[in-house]
Backbone as ProteinMPNN parsed JSONL, in Angstrom:
{"seq_chain_A": "MADVDTGTRPPSFFTDKLSSMQVRFNLVKKNFLESYDDYKKNIDGTNKNRRSLAQWEDLKMDLHTLKVSLKGKSQEFNDIIGNASESIDTRRKIFLDKDKQLEYKNRVIKSASPMKNIEYNKNTKVVLESLYYTTALIMMVSFMYKQYNQ", "coords_chain_A": {"N_chain_A": [[5.704, 36.476, 84.682], [3.116, 36.243, 82.343], [-0.002, 34.482, 82.518], [-0.966, 32.123, 80.088], [-3.683, 31.578, 78.059], [-4.61, 28.81, 76.457], [-6.799, 27.53, 75.604], [-7.16, 24.789, 75.592], [-8.415, 21.438, 75.756], [-9.331, 19.3, 78.531], [-7.464, 16.315, 79.54], [-9.291, 14.23, 79.896], [-11.243, 14.647, 77.973], [-9.974, 13.825, 75.633], [-9.502, 11.129, 76.159], [-12.136, 10.203, 76.311], [-12.93, 10.821, 73.711], [-11.201, 9.158, 72.295], [-12.106, 6.601, 73.092], [-14.718, 6.698, 72.032], [-14.088, 6.966, 69.325], [-12.831, 4.523, 68.883], [-14.968, 2.723, 69.199], [-16.609, 3.661, 67.148], [-14.882, 3.212, 64.954], [-14.742, 0.399, 64.959], [-17.428, -0.222, 64.327], [-17.73, 0.981, 61.78], [-15.777, -0.399, 60.375], [-16.82, -3.004, 60.533], [-19.231, -2.696, 59.084], [-18.149, -1.987, 56.595], [-16.651, -4.265, 55.938], [-18.716, -6.119, 55.702], [-19.983, -5.189, 53.422], [-18.001, -5.355, 51.561], [-17.587, -7.432, 49.665], [-19.728, -7.044, 47.888], [-18.951, -4.527, 47.034], [-16.572, -5.088, 45.666], [-17.56, -6.64, 43.601], [-18.969, -4.77, 42.354], [-21.647, -4.42, 42.87], [-24.398, -2.859, 44.091], [-27.022, -2.761, 45.571], [-28.53, -1.735, 47.714], [-27.348, 0.625, 48.35], [-25.524, 0.295, 50.345], [-22.787, 0.029, 50.17], [-21.925, 2.573, 49.367], [-22.757, 4.061, 51.568], [-21.228, 2.893, 53.66], [-18.672, 3.471, 52.734], [-18.789, 6.255, 52.783], [-19.112, 6.612, 55.529], [-16.662, 5.623, 56.34], [-14.936, 7.497, 55.138], [-15.782, 9.802, 56.509], [-15.02, 9.125, 59.121], [-12.271, 8.904, 58.742], [-11.693, 11.539, 58.054], [-12.453, 12.893, 60.415], [-10.609, 11.79, 62.218], [-8.256, 12.713, 61.063], [-8.662, 15.469, 61.38], [-8.641, 15.67, 64.183], [-6.019, 14.855, 64.618], [-4.557, 16.898, 63.345], [-5.413, 19.029, 64.904], [-4.391, 18.314, 67.43], [-1.675, 18.3, 66.79], [-1.33, 20.981, 66.12], [-1.925, 22.194, 68.603], [0.115, 21.094, 70.148], [2.281, 22.234, 68.857], [1.714, 24.889, 69.411], [2.002, 24.892, 72.198], [4.691, 24.249, 72.255], [5.754, 26.567, 71.097], [4.984, 28.429, 73.065], [6.442, 27.494, 75.251], [8.983, 27.772, 74.161], [9.132, 30.599, 73.832], [8.882, 31.363, 76.511], [11.161, 30.156, 77.566], [13.143, 31.528, 76.166], [12.713, 34.077, 77.2], [13.333, 33.581, 79.881], [16.001, 32.838, 79.558], [17.142, 35.243, 78.575], [16.688, 36.947, 80.755], [18.186, 35.587, 82.644], [20.748, 35.835, 81.546], [21.054, 38.616, 81.736], [20.982, 38.883, 84.515], [23.261, 37.349, 85.205], [25.231, 38.854, 83.915], [25.041, 41.279, 85.344], [25.683, 40.281, 87.83], [28.313, 39.437, 87.373], [29.46, 41.931, 86.862], [29.071, 43.169, 89.342], [30.578, 41.46, 90.919], [33.093, 41.899, 89.817], [33.416, 44.635, 90.448], [33.417, 44.402, 93.209], [35.733, 42.899, 93.565], [37.59, 44.787, 92.636], [37.263, 46.778, 94.542], [38.047, 45.387, 96.836], [40.682, 44.737, 96.151], [41.716, 47.244, 95.928], [41.734, 48.303, 98.47], [44.052, 47.563, 100.11], [45.927, 49.058, 98.702], [45.037, 51.617, 99.222], [45.552, 51.756, 101.939], [48.341, 51.516, 101.895], [48.939, 53.811, 100.421], [47.947, 55.721, 102.165], [49.646, 55.278, 104.357], [52.055, 55.94, 103.14], [51.654, 58.651, 102.541], [51.321, 59.616, 105.115], [53.831, 59.125, 106.155], [55.367, 60.893, 104.6], [54.294, 63.341, 105.407], [54.964, 63.333, 108.137], [57.779, 63.226, 107.968], [58.277, 65.657, 106.659], [57.341, 67.444, 108.617], [59.151, 66.87, 110.664], [61.638, 67.616, 109.489], [61.079, 70.282, 109.024], [60.645, 71.32, 111.63], [63.177, 70.764, 112.644], [64.735, 72.366, 110.999], [63.761, 74.903, 111.706], [64.519, 74.957, 114.4], [67.315, 74.837, 114.098], [67.804, 77.193, 112.693], [66.944, 79.034, 114.598], [68.787, 78.473, 116.638], [71.157, 79.176, 115.351], [70.657, 81.904, 115.033], [70.605, 82.765, 117.699], [73.233, 82.191, 118.397], [74.589, 83.881, 116.7], [73.75, 86.391, 117.576], [74.91, 86.547, 120.128]], "CA_chain_A": [[5.313, 35.969, 83.392], [1.666, 36.205, 82.265], [-0.604, 33.189, 82.208], [-1.381, 32.041, 78.693], [-4.86, 30.735, 77.892], [-4.495, 28.137, 75.168], [-8.104, 26.981, 75.235], [-7.061, 23.345, 75.373], [-9.371, 20.616, 76.489], [-8.66, 18.446, 79.519], [-7.129, 14.98, 79.024], [-10.471, 13.348, 79.9], [-11.916, 14.81, 76.679], [-9.296, 13.015, 74.623], [-9.738, 9.704, 76.445], [-13.517, 9.936, 75.872], [-12.934, 10.869, 72.245], [-10.518, 7.952, 71.838], [-12.998, 5.438, 73.253], [-15.812, 6.803, 71.051], [-13.521, 6.693, 67.998], [-12.604, 3.081, 68.78], [-16.281, 2.104, 68.949], [-17.02, 4.073, 65.801], [-14.023, 2.519, 64.004], [-15.176, -1.002, 64.881], [-18.703, -0.281, 63.596], [-17.494, 1.306, 60.364], [-15.018, -1.521, 59.811], [-17.75, -4.131, 60.389], [-20.12, -2.391, 57.95], [-17.387, -2.011, 55.357], [-16.318, -5.66, 55.63], [-19.945, -6.781, 55.242], [-20.329, -4.751, 52.07], [-16.808, -5.361, 50.723], [-17.783, -8.335, 48.518], [-20.574, -6.336, 46.918], [-18.152, -3.424, 46.509], [-15.643, -5.656, 44.687], [-18.332, -7.103, 42.439], [-19.634, -3.596, 41.819], [-23.093, -4.582, 43.059], [-24.784, -2.005, 45.217], [-28.477, -2.656, 45.477], [-29.149, -0.945, 48.794], [-26.43, 1.749, 48.625], [-24.774, 0.013, 51.567], [-21.365, 0.297, 49.895], [-21.694, 4.02, 49.392], [-22.899, 4.524, 52.95], [-20.074, 2.47, 54.467], [-17.522, 4.239, 52.255], [-18.954, 7.615, 53.309], [-18.795, 6.546, 56.962], [-15.208, 5.459, 56.439], [-14.323, 8.791, 54.811], [-16.062, 10.711, 57.634], [-14.162, 8.735, 60.239], [-10.903, 9.27, 58.377], [-11.596, 13.0, 58.12], [-12.485, 13.276, 61.833], [-9.32, 11.427, 62.807], [-7.259, 13.647, 60.537], [-8.911, 16.758, 62.026], [-8.124, 15.576, 65.549], [-4.552, 14.787, 64.545], [-4.069, 18.244, 63.031], [-5.681, 19.856, 66.081], [-3.397, 17.969, 68.453], [-0.358, 18.755, 66.328], [-1.33, 22.44, 66.259], [-1.834, 22.537, 70.021], [1.463, 20.773, 70.635], [3.165, 23.265, 68.305], [1.442, 26.11, 70.173], [2.675, 24.723, 73.488], [6.131, 24.33, 71.991], [6.064, 27.987, 70.922], [4.858, 29.09, 74.369], [7.603, 27.085, 76.048], [10.155, 28.404, 73.549], [9.145, 32.017, 74.19], [9.16, 31.473, 77.949], [12.569, 29.81, 77.824], [13.952, 32.65, 75.676], [12.575, 35.141, 78.191], [14.112, 33.171, 81.057], [17.424, 32.9, 79.197], [17.59, 36.642, 78.514], [16.743, 37.47, 82.126], [19.312, 34.925, 83.311], [21.97, 36.467, 81.046], [21.131, 39.947, 82.341], [21.356, 38.686, 85.918], [24.657, 36.91, 85.286], [26.079, 39.993, 83.556], [25.075, 42.194, 86.49], [26.406, 39.591, 88.894], [29.737, 39.517, 87.036], [29.889, 43.315, 87.054], [29.163, 43.412, 90.781], [31.718, 40.692, 91.418], [34.295, 42.619, 89.379], [33.531, 45.845, 91.27], [33.779, 43.954, 94.548], [37.159, 42.556, 93.51], [38.354, 46.029, 92.508], [37.237, 47.449, 95.845], [38.877, 44.609, 97.761], [42.091, 44.84, 95.779], [42.156, 48.63, 96.079], [41.839, 48.706, 99.876], [45.447, 47.597, 100.574], [46.613, 50.181, 98.059], [44.643, 52.816, 99.955], [46.316, 51.745, 103.189], [49.734, 51.816, 101.561], [48.971, 55.22, 100.029], [47.752, 56.475, 103.401], [50.896, 55.165, 105.112], [53.083, 56.693, 102.413], [51.371, 60.072, 102.753], [51.589, 59.911, 106.521], [55.293, 59.144, 106.295], [55.842, 62.137, 103.977], [53.886, 64.452, 106.271], [55.786, 63.29, 109.351], [59.151, 63.61, 107.615], [58.325, 67.099, 106.387], [57.221, 68.112, 109.913], [60.427, 66.66, 111.368], [62.675, 68.467, 108.891], [60.694, 71.684, 109.211], [60.971, 71.693, 113.017], [64.639, 70.744, 112.78], [65.243, 73.553, 110.314], [63.407, 76.063, 112.538], [65.384, 74.915, 115.58], [68.671, 75.143, 113.67], [67.839, 78.623, 112.369], [66.868, 79.778, 115.863], [70.072, 78.278, 117.315], [72.141, 80.002, 114.652], [70.332, 83.296, 115.329], [71.054, 83.011, 119.063], [74.697, 82.18, 118.378], [75.049, 85.069, 115.984], [73.465, 87.559, 118.411], [75.729, 86.578, 121.347]], "C_chain_A": [[3.795, 35.815, 83.387], [1.179, 34.79, 81.955], [-1.134, 33.225, 80.783], [-2.566, 31.095, 78.606], [-4.798, 30.119, 76.502], [-5.82, 27.555, 74.709], [-8.067, 25.492, 74.968], [-8.075, 22.616, 76.228], [-8.625, 19.75, 77.492], [-8.363, 17.067, 78.937], [-8.323, 14.029, 78.99], [-11.237, 13.456, 78.581], [-11.291, 13.89, 75.641], [-9.452, 11.523, 74.89], [-11.154, 9.318, 76.04], [-13.594, 9.889, 74.351], [-12.285, 9.615, 71.669], [-11.426, 6.734, 71.954], [-14.154, 5.503, 72.257], [-15.304, 6.529, 69.632], [-13.245, 5.202, 67.813], [-13.907, 2.343, 68.485], [-16.73, 2.408, 67.527], [-16.204, 3.346, 64.732], [-14.461, 1.065, 63.839], [-16.48, -1.144, 64.107], [-18.501, -0.025, 62.103], [-16.756, 0.165, 59.68], [-15.933, -2.718, 59.567], [-18.667, -3.902, 59.188], [-19.376, -2.481, 56.621], [-17.032, -3.444, 54.96], [-17.54, -6.434, 55.146], [-20.257, -6.415, 53.799], [-19.148, -4.835, 51.106], [-16.962, -6.256, 49.492], [-18.634, -7.68, 47.445], [-19.804, -5.19, 46.262], [-17.192, -3.926, 45.434], [-16.37, -6.099, 43.416], [-19.072, -5.961, 41.756], [-21.151, -3.75, 41.835], [-23.464, -3.741, 44.271], [-26.28, -1.757, 45.158], [-29.074, -1.731, 46.511], [-28.317, 0.28, 49.172], [-25.62, 1.559, 49.911], [-23.291, 0.315, 51.368], [-21.057, 1.786, 49.994], [-21.771, 4.562, 50.82], [-21.684, 4.141, 53.793], [-18.811, 3.214, 54.038], [-17.584, 5.682, 52.775], [-18.648, 7.652, 54.806], [-17.287, 6.445, 57.177], [-14.491, 6.787, 56.177], [-14.556, 9.807, 55.93], [-15.155, 10.416, 58.824], [-12.712, 9.148, 59.977], [-10.695, 10.783, 58.5], [-11.594, 13.481, 59.573], [-11.16, 12.966, 62.519], [-8.216, 12.378, 62.343], [-7.407, 15.027, 61.196], [-8.372, 16.766, 63.452], [-6.596, 15.569, 65.569], [-3.963, 16.173, 64.291], [-4.264, 19.171, 64.23], [-4.655, 19.595, 67.176], [-2.002, 18.456, 68.067], [-0.246, 20.274, 66.465], [-1.19, 22.871, 67.704], [-0.445, 22.238, 70.562], [2.473, 21.786, 70.098], [2.982, 24.581, 69.057], [2.122, 26.048, 71.539], [4.186, 24.825, 73.327], [6.561, 25.788, 71.821], [6.01, 28.737, 72.25], [6.067, 28.774, 75.233], [8.874, 27.719, 75.495], [10.262, 29.874, 73.916], [9.484, 32.211, 75.661], [10.626, 31.17, 78.24], [13.498, 30.904, 77.304], [13.918, 33.804, 76.67], [13.404, 34.829, 79.429], [15.6, 33.275, 80.76], [17.937, 34.338, 79.161], [17.684, 37.236, 79.914], [17.913, 36.867, 82.891], [20.632, 35.557, 82.868], [22.157, 37.855, 81.654], [21.579, 39.832, 83.794], [22.821, 38.297, 86.044], [25.617, 38.035, 84.923], [26.197, 40.972, 84.724], [25.864, 41.579, 87.635], [27.912, 39.65, 88.641], [30.27, 40.931, 87.248], [30.052, 43.632, 88.541], [30.356, 42.678, 91.387], [33.03, 41.39, 91.044], [34.507, 43.875, 90.227], [33.958, 45.488, 92.69], [35.261, 43.6, 94.608], [38.023, 43.808, 93.435], [38.415, 46.735, 93.854], [38.137, 46.713, 96.838], [40.356, 44.757, 97.436], [42.611, 46.261, 95.974], [42.356, 49.007, 97.538], [43.264, 48.604, 100.418], [46.234, 48.746, 99.961], [46.27, 51.48, 98.775], [45.416, 52.898, 101.264], [47.767, 52.107, 102.935], [49.878, 53.293, 101.22], [48.832, 56.099, 101.27], [49.037, 56.451, 104.227], [52.004, 55.99, 104.467], [52.896, 58.192, 102.643], [51.667, 60.477, 104.197], [53.091, 60.022, 106.758], [55.856, 60.452, 105.74], [55.512, 63.321, 104.872], [54.758, 64.485, 107.527], [57.233, 63.704, 109.073], [59.257, 65.104, 107.373], [58.183, 67.894, 107.687], [58.542, 68.021, 110.691], [61.5, 67.598, 110.821], [62.348, 69.95, 109.073], [61.031, 72.13, 110.633], [62.481, 71.71, 113.238], [65.25, 71.984, 112.148], [64.965, 74.807, 111.145], [64.315, 76.112, 113.774], [66.819, 75.304, 115.221], [68.804, 76.63, 113.362], [67.8, 79.437, 113.667], [68.178, 79.644, 116.658], [71.142, 79.148, 116.678], [71.903, 81.488, 114.948], [70.818, 83.661, 116.731], [72.58, 83.085, 119.114], [75.233, 83.459, 117.719], [74.85, 86.325, 116.842], [74.331, 87.584, 119.685], [77.053, 87.075, 121.057]], "O_chain_A": [[3.238, 35.296, 84.355], [1.829, 34.02, 81.248], [-1.682, 34.232, 80.334], [-2.475, 29.941, 79.027], [-4.918, 30.817, 75.496], [-5.953, 27.135, 73.56], [-8.871, 24.985, 74.186], [-8.524, 23.103, 77.265], [-7.432, 19.492, 77.331], [-8.96, 16.69, 77.93], [-8.372, 13.124, 78.157], [-11.817, 12.474, 78.119], [-11.999, 13.252, 74.862], [-9.527, 10.733, 73.95], [-11.369, 8.238, 75.49], [-14.248, 9.017, 73.779], [-12.759, 9.07, 70.672], [-11.51, 5.927, 71.028], [-14.537, 4.478, 71.694], [-16.012, 5.924, 68.828], [-13.406, 4.673, 66.713], [-13.95, 1.455, 67.634], [-17.175, 1.521, 66.799], [-16.755, 2.91, 63.721], [-14.542, 0.558, 62.72], [-16.633, -2.075, 63.317], [-19.047, -0.744, 61.266], [-17.068, -0.195, 58.545], [-15.843, -3.373, 58.529], [-18.861, -4.802, 58.371], [-19.912, -2.992, 55.637], [-17.102, -3.799, 53.783], [-17.424, -7.305, 54.284], [-20.744, -7.251, 53.038], [-19.272, -4.431, 49.95], [-16.523, -5.891, 48.401], [-18.319, -7.741, 46.256], [-19.983, -4.915, 45.076], [-17.013, -3.272, 44.406], [-15.859, -5.951, 42.307], [-19.714, -6.148, 40.723], [-21.848, -3.276, 40.937], [-22.896, -3.907, 45.351], [-26.739, -0.69, 44.752], [-30.03, -1.012, 46.219], [-28.561, 0.9, 50.207], [-25.104, 2.516, 50.487], [-22.62, 0.797, 52.281], [-20.076, 2.202, 50.611], [-20.967, 5.4, 51.229], [-21.168, 4.961, 54.552], [-17.974, 3.551, 54.875], [-16.565, 6.256, 53.157], [-18.015, 8.585, 55.299], [-16.718, 7.085, 58.061], [-13.563, 7.156, 56.897], [-13.66, 10.58, 56.268], [-14.601, 11.322, 59.447], [-12.024, 9.664, 60.858], [-9.662, 11.245, 58.985], [-10.825, 14.374, 59.928], [-10.649, 13.769, 63.3], [-7.36, 12.791, 63.126], [-6.414, 15.673, 61.529], [-7.733, 17.726, 63.882], [-5.968, 16.195, 66.422], [-2.995, 16.574, 64.938], [-3.4, 19.992, 64.538], [-4.117, 20.527, 67.774], [-1.25, 18.957, 68.902], [0.793, 20.793, 66.873], [-0.438, 23.796, 68.013], [0.111, 23.018, 71.335], [3.414, 22.156, 70.8], [3.947, 25.301, 69.314], [2.738, 27.017, 71.984], [4.873, 25.414, 74.161], [7.602, 26.197, 72.335], [6.868, 29.572, 72.536], [6.645, 29.658, 75.865], [9.74, 28.153, 76.255], [11.339, 30.354, 74.269], [10.262, 33.094, 76.023], [11.257, 31.84, 79.056], [14.526, 31.186, 77.92], [14.939, 34.43, 76.953], [14.092, 35.699, 79.963], [16.375, 33.739, 81.596], [19.028, 34.625, 79.652], [18.641, 37.943, 80.23], [18.556, 37.547, 83.69], [21.523, 35.79, 83.684], [23.264, 38.231, 82.039], [22.442, 40.582, 84.251], [23.543, 38.839, 86.881], [26.68, 38.172, 85.528], [27.288, 41.435, 85.057], [26.617, 42.266, 88.325], [28.695, 39.881, 89.562], [31.381, 41.118, 87.745], [31.022, 44.267, 88.955], [31.051, 43.207, 92.254], [33.958, 41.461, 91.851], [35.621, 44.154, 90.67], [34.766, 46.19, 93.298], [35.958, 43.947, 95.562], [39.063, 43.89, 94.088], [39.466, 47.227, 94.265], [38.891, 47.335, 97.586], [41.186, 44.888, 98.336], [43.81, 46.463, 96.165], [43.089, 49.955, 97.822], [43.673, 49.506, 101.148], [47.098, 49.337, 100.61], [47.126, 52.353, 98.917], [45.879, 53.969, 101.655], [48.355, 52.904, 103.666], [50.816, 53.953, 101.668], [49.527, 57.106, 101.402], [49.467, 57.484, 104.738], [52.786, 56.651, 105.15], [53.859, 58.912, 102.906], [52.201, 61.556, 104.453], [53.554, 60.909, 107.475], [56.734, 61.054, 106.357], [56.347, 64.202, 105.077], [55.233, 65.547, 107.929], [57.835, 64.443, 109.852], [60.205, 65.747, 107.822], [58.842, 68.922, 107.846], [58.98, 68.998, 111.299], [62.184, 68.286, 111.578], [63.247, 70.771, 109.256], [61.63, 73.188, 110.829], [62.999, 72.576, 113.942], [66.174, 72.58, 112.7], [65.831, 75.672, 111.274], [64.814, 77.174, 114.146], [67.466, 76.031, 115.976], [69.8, 77.256, 113.726], [68.537, 80.412, 113.815], [68.622, 80.608, 117.282], [71.938, 79.78, 117.374], [72.861, 82.247, 115.095], [71.379, 84.738, 116.934], [73.144, 83.942, 119.794], [76.229, 84.028, 118.167], [75.693, 87.221, 116.831], [74.448, 88.659, 120.273], [77.886, 87.174, 121.957]]}, "name": "protein", "num_of_chains": 1, "seq": "MADVDTGTRPPSFFTDKLSSMQVRFNLVKKNFLESYDDYKKNIDGTNKNRRSLAQWEDLKMDLHTLKVSLKGKSQEFNDIIGNASESIDTRRKIFLDKDKQLEYKNRVIKSASPMKNIEYNKNTKVVLESLYYTTALIMMVSFMYKQYNQ"}
């Protein structure tokens, strides 16, 4: 089976990304909570509300992108495993079919060997009987010929 390069990142990348996202989430949450009162009152003198909302949307989008990426990779791995398991299953079925055929042939050969012996014995018996009767017939004919000539 060929090695499949999925281009996935190591687990350390995701742990680093998780820790950075946690820090980023805490900062964005803090900024948003500080500007939330102004946001509710619709007062935005320093554009802090817009900036915190944009940060929140960026964070949400990055998290969604990571989620989709992970889901896609897990689906890709699932497909790879599915294809490999199908390949293994087909090869296993072929092997089992051949194994069953060989086992059947082996059984036929084993079951046929006594029949061969019986057939051999039967043929030998016929040959011996025919030789016996032939020699007896020849001896009887020769005896009758001698008796007739005397």
